[in-house]
XYZ file of C-alpha atoms in Angstrom:
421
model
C -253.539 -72.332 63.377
C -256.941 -70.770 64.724
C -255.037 -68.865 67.442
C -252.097 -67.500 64.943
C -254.765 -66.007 62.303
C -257.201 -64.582 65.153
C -254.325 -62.951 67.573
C -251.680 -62.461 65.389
C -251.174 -58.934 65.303
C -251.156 -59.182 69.033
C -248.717 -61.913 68.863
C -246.448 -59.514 66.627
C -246.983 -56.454 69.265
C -245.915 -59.331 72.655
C -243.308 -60.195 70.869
C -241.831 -56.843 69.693
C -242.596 -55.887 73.821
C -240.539 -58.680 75.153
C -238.128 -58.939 72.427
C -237.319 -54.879 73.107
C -237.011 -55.896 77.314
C -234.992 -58.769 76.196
C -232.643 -55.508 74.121
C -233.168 -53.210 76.950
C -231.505 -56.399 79.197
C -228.799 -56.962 76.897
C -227.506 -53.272 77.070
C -227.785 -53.099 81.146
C -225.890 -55.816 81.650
C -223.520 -57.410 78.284
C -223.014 -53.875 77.370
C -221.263 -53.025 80.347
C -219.202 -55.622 80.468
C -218.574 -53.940 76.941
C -217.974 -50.825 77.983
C -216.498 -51.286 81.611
C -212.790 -51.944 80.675
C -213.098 -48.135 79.244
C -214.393 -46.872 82.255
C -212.990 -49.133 84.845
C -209.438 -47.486 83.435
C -210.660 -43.670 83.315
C -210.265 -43.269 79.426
C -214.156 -43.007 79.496
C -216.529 -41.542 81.792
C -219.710 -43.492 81.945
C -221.425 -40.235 79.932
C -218.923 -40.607 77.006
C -219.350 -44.245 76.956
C -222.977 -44.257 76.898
C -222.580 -41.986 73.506
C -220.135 -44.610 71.735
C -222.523 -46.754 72.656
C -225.498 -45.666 71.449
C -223.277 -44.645 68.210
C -221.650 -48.374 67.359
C -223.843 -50.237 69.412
C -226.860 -49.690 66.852
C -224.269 -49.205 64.098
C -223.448 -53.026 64.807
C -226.611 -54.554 65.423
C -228.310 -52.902 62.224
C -225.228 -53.705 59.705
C -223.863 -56.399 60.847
C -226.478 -58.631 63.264
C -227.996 -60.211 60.374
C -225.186 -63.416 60.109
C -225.709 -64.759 63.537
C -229.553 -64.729 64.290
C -230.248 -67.823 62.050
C -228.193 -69.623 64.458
C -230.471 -68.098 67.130
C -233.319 -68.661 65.738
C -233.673 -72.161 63.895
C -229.948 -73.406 64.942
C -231.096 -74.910 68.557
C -234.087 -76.163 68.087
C -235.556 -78.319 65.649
C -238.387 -76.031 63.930
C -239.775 -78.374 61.795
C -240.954 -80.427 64.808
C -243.917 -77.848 65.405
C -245.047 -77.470 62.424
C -248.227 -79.053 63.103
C -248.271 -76.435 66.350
C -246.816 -73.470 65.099
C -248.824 -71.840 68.260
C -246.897 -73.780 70.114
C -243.221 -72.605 68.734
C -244.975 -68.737 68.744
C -246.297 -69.083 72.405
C -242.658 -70.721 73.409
C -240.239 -67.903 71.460
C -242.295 -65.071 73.432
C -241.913 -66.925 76.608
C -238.015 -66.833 75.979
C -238.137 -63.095 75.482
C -239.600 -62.544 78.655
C -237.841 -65.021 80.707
C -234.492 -63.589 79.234
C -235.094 -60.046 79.885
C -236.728 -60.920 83.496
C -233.112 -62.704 84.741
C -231.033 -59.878 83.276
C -232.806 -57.566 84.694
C -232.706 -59.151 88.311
C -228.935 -59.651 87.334
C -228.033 -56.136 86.360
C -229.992 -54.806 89.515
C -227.467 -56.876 91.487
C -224.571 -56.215 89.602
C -223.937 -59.644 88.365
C -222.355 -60.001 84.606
C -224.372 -62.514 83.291
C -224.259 -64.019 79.846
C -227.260 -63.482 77.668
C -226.867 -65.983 74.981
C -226.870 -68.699 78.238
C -230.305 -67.261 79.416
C -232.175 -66.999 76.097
C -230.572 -70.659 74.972
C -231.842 -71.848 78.492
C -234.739 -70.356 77.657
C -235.479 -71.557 74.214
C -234.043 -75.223 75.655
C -236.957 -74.947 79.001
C -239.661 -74.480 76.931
C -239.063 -76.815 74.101
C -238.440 -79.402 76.934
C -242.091 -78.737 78.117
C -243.713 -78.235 74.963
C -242.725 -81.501 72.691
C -240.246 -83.425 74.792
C -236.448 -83.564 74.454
C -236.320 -84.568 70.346
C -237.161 -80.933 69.690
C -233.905 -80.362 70.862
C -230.554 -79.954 68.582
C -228.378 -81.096 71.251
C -225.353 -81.408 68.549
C -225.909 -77.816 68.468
C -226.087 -77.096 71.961
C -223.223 -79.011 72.843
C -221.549 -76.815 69.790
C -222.755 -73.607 71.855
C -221.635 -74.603 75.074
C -218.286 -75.620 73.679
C -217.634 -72.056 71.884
C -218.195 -70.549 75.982
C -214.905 -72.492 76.926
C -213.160 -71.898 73.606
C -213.816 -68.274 73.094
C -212.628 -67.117 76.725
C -209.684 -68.910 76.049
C -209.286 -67.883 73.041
C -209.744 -64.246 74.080
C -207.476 -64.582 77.075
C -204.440 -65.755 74.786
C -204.782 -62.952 72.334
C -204.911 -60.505 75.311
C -201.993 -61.987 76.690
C -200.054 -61.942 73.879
C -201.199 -58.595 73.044
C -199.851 -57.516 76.502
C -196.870 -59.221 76.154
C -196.398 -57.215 72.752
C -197.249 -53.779 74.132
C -194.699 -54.501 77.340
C -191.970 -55.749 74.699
C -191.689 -53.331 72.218
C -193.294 -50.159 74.072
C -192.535 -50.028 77.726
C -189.026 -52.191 78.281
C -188.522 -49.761 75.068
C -185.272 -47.068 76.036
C -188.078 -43.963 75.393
C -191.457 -45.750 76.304
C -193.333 -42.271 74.925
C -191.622 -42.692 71.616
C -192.258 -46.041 71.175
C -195.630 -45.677 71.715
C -195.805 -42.925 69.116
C -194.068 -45.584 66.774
C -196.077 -48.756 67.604
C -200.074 -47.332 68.539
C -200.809 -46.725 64.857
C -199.793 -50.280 64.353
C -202.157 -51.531 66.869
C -205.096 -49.089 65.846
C -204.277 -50.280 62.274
C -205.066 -53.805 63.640
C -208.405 -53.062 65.626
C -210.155 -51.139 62.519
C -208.945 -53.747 60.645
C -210.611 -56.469 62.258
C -213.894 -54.230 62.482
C -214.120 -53.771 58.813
C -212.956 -56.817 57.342
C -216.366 -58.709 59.208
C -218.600 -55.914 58.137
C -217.723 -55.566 54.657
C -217.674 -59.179 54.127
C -220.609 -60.815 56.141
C -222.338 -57.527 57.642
C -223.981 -55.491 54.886
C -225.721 -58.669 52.819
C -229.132 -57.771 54.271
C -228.751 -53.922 53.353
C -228.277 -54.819 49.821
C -224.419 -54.250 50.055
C -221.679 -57.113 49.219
C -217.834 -57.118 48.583
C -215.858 -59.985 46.753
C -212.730 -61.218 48.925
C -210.408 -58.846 47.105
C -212.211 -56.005 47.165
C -213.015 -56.213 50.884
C -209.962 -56.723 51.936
C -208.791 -53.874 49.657
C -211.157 -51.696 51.680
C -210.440 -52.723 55.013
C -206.440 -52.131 54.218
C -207.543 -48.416 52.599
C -209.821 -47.571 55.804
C -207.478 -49.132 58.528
C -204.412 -47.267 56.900
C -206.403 -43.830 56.970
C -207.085 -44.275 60.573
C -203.534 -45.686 61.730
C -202.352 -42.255 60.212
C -205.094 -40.375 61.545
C -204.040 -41.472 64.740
C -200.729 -40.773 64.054
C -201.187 -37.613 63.975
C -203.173 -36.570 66.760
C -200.983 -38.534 69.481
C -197.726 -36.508 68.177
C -199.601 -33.152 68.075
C -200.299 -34.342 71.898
C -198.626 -32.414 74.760
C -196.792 -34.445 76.875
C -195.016 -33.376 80.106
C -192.049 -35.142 81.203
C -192.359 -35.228 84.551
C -194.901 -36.877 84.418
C -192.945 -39.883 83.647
C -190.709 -39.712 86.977
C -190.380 -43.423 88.698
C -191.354 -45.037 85.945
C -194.697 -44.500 86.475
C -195.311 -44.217 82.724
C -198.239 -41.488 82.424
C -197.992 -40.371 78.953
C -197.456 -43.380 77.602
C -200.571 -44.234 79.369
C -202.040 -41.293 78.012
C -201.824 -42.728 74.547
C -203.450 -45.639 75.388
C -205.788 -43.685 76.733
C -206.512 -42.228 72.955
C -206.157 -45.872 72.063
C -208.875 -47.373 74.791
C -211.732 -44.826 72.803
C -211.240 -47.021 69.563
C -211.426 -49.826 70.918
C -214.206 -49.410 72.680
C -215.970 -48.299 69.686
C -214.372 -51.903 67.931
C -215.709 -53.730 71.077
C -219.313 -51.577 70.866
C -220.228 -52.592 67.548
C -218.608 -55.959 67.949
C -220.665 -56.470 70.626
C -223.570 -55.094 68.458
C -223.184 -57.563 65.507
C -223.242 -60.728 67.976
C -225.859 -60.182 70.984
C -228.725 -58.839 68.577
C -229.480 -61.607 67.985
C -230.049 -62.872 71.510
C -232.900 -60.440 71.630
C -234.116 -60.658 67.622
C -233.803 -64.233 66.958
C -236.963 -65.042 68.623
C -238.881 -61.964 67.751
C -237.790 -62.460 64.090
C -239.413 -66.253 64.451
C -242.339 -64.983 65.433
C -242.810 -62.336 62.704
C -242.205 -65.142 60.323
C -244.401 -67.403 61.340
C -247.886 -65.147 61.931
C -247.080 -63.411 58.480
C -246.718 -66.829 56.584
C -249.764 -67.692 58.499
C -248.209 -70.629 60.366
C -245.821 -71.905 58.145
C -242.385 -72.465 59.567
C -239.934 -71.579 56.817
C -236.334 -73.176 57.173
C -235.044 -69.513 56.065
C -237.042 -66.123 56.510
C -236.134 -62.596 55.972
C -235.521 -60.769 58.854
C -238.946 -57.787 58.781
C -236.345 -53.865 58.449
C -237.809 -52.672 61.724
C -236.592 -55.861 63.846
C -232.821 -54.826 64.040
C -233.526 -51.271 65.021
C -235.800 -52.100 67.675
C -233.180 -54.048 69.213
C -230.613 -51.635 68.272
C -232.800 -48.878 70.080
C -233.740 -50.943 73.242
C -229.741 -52.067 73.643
C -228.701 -48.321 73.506
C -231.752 -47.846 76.562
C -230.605 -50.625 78.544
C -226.823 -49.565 78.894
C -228.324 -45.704 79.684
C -230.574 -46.695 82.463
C -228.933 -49.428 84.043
C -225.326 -50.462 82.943
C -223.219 -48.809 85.719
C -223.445 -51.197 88.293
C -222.458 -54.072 85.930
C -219.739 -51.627 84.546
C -218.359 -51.255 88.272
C -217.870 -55.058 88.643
C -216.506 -55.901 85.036
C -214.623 -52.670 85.249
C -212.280 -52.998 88.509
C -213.360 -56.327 90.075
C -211.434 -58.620 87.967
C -208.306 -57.158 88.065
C -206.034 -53.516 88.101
C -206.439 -52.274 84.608
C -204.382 -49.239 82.995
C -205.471 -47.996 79.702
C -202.513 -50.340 78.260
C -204.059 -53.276 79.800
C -207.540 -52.200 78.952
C -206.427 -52.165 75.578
C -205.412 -55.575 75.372
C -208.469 -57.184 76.691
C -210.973 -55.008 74.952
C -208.922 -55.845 71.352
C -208.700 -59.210 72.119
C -212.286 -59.297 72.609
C -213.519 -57.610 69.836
C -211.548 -59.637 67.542
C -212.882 -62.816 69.086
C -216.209 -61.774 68.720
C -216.532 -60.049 65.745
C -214.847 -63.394 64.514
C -217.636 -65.228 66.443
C -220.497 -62.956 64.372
C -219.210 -63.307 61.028
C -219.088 -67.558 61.169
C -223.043 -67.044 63.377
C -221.768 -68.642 66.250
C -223.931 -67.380 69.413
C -221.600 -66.822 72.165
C -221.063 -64.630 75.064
C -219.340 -61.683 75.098
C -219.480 -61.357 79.246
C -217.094 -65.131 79.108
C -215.042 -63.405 76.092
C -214.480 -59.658 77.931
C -213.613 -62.103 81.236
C -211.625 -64.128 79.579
C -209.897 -61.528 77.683
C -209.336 -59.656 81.614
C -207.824 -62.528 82.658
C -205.459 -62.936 80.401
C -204.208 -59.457 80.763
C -204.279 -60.175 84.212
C -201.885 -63.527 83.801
C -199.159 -61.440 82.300
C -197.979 -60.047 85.784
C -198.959 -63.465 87.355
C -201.775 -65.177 88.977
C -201.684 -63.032 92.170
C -202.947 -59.746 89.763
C -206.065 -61.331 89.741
C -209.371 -61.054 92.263
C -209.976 -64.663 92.433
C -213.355 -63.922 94.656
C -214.538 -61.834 92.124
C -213.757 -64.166 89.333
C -215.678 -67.155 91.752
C -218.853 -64.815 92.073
C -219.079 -64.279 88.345
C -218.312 -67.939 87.533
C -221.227 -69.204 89.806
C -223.516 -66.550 88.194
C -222.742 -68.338 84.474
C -223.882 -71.254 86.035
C -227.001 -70.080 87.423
C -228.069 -68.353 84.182
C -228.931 -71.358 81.982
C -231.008 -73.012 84.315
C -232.931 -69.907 85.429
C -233.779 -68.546 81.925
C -234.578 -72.730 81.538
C -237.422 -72.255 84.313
C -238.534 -69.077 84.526
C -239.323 -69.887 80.402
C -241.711 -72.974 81.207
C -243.364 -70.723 83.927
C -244.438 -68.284 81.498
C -244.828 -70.699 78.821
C -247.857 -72.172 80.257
C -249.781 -68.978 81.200
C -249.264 -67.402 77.574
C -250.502 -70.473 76.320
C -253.340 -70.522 78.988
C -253.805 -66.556 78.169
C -254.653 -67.446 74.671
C -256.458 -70.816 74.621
């Protein structure tokens, strides 16, 4: 208690530090994966998909990253066990931050997609371990966590395939692929927006003051998806297309319109993304706040402080800038061949599973959900489409993760507490 009302505004400041290089890791390495489908298929250059990114990126994580920190925060760990040693739950939180950011950092150096929720749950796990034993541990919840990172790639994969299998069917084995696309796009742009709006206007906006009965947000989300579908519309028949183009059925301008069709979705997947991996880097930082302003209570519930989601808005938005590429080049065109079709698939598939994911506060990882979501566009034209090396690499990498965001958090767990005892 001493410790927490004689350093606490430095305790605040650490935090803030590391829970901003924890953000600034997020957007170098999940944002890519994010973003890399985009640029791994040309419809973005990495320029123009740094902008969305900054745009919906921050959009997400400020209106809707509220729902799923909870889950971060007081959801794997039992709280209430430090209550006599809030220090203790202060000291270990910071130590998460900056084991977290440390591993994605190394990771997005190398180029490995990495999963951040693994690394700050290893993290949270490691130090807990080393601070009051294994009974601090919720490992109903954990074993809930590390079920969602089977589920959601699968689940992800099978709406990508079936997407796929949709856009082949009624678009490209169409008579006039080009007009079919005209016809059926809208449809599918009516589908991402709706997705993206029904989450946010039901589960998002709560902690800006801003909430919508079922009826009326699903009134909204039907009003705003419909605007856009015709929107869209609009723009891909005032389009010039030349029919040459087209010769050996190599399918450019339907491509093309995909193409228009790969820049909403990665603004869906953006603030998707957003909404969910916030929290990664906020959860703990938002503990912390709690706890030194309460004076070393640990409250079952707390408010998250207004500048915590911008900060990690801001340092997500940094990370993808400075350092996403290389992650972007691996996610991008290691898995497998993607065309802006394909692209399209997994990155809708995705956002819907995680959006999903953020509005029940269930922690997972987009880097499994974009992979899975590759994979299963990759399965439509059979198992040889896919890099299988690749797909080992970034496999073992998942494993590694927990485990290393496990010990580098006791490592720095006992020289904080050391630093400050």
């Amino acid at each position: 208690m001493d410790i927490i009302a004689n350093y606490g505004t430095t305790l605040i400041l650490v935090a803030a530090l590391f829970g901003f290089f924890m953000a600034w890791g997020i957007g170098a390495n999940d944002v890519a994966n994010a973003m890399g489908t985009s640029v791994g298929t040309r419809s973005l250059t990495i320029k123009q998909a740094i902008l969305i990114a900054m745009v919906f990126e921050f959009a997400g994580a400020y209106l809707a990253g509220g729902e799923v920190t909870s889950t971060i925060k007081n959801g794997i760990i039992d709280s209430t066990a430090f209550s006599d040693q809030p220090d203790l739950l202060v000291f270990g939180m910071i130590a998460s931050l900056l084991a977290s950011g440390t591993w994605l950092l190394l990771a997005s150096y190398y180029g490995w997609p990495v999963s951040t929720t693994h690394s700050i749950i290893g993290a949270i796990i490691g130090f807990a371990l080393v601070s009051l034993g294994s009974d601090a541990v919720h490992w109903g919840k954990v074993g809930g966590v590390v079920g969602s990172w089977v589920i959601t790639p699968a689940l992800s994969g099978v709406l990508a395939y079936f997407t796929f299998i949709s856009v082949q069917r009624l678009i490209f084995n169409a008579e006039d692929p080009l007009a079919a696309a005209k016809k059926y796009v809208p449809v599918y742009i009516f589908l991402t927006v709706m997705v993206i709006c029904l989450v946010t206007l039901k589960k998002g906006l709560k902690h800006v003051g801003l909430e919508m009965g079922d009826l009326e947000s699903w009134g909204m989300s039907i009003v705003l998806s419909l605007i856009a579908a015709i929107l869209c519309g609009f723009y891909i028949k005032g389009k010039e297309y030349n029919p040459s183009h087209d010769k050996n059925m190599s399918y450019s301008n339907v491509e093309k319109v995909f193409g228009i069709l790969m820049v909403v979705t990665a603004c869906a997947m953006a603030f998707a993304h957003g909404s969910n991996d916030v929290a990664n880097a906020i959860g703990p930082l938002s503990a912390v706040v709690s706890i030194v302003q309460s004076s070393g209570e640990i409250a079952a519930k707390s408010s998250i402080a207004w500048w915590i989601l911008p900060l990690g808005g801001i340092g997500i938005v940094i990370g993808l800038a400075s350092l996403g590429h290389k992650v972007m080049a691996t996610v991008g065109t290691g898995i497998t061949h993607l065309t802006p079709s394909r692209g399209f698939a997994a990155q809708l598939a995705t956002a819907a599973t995680v959006v999903i994911a953020s509005g029940t506060g269930l922690p997972i990882s987009t880097t499994q959900t974009l992979v899975g979501a590759v994979m299963g566009v990759g399965l439509a034209r059979g198992i040889a489409a896919l890099n299988l090396n690749v797909l080992r690499n970034i496999v073992v990498s998942w494993i590694v993760t927990l485990p290393a965001g496990a010990i580098l958090a006791i490592i720095f767990f006992y020289i904080i507490q050391w630093s400050f005892s």
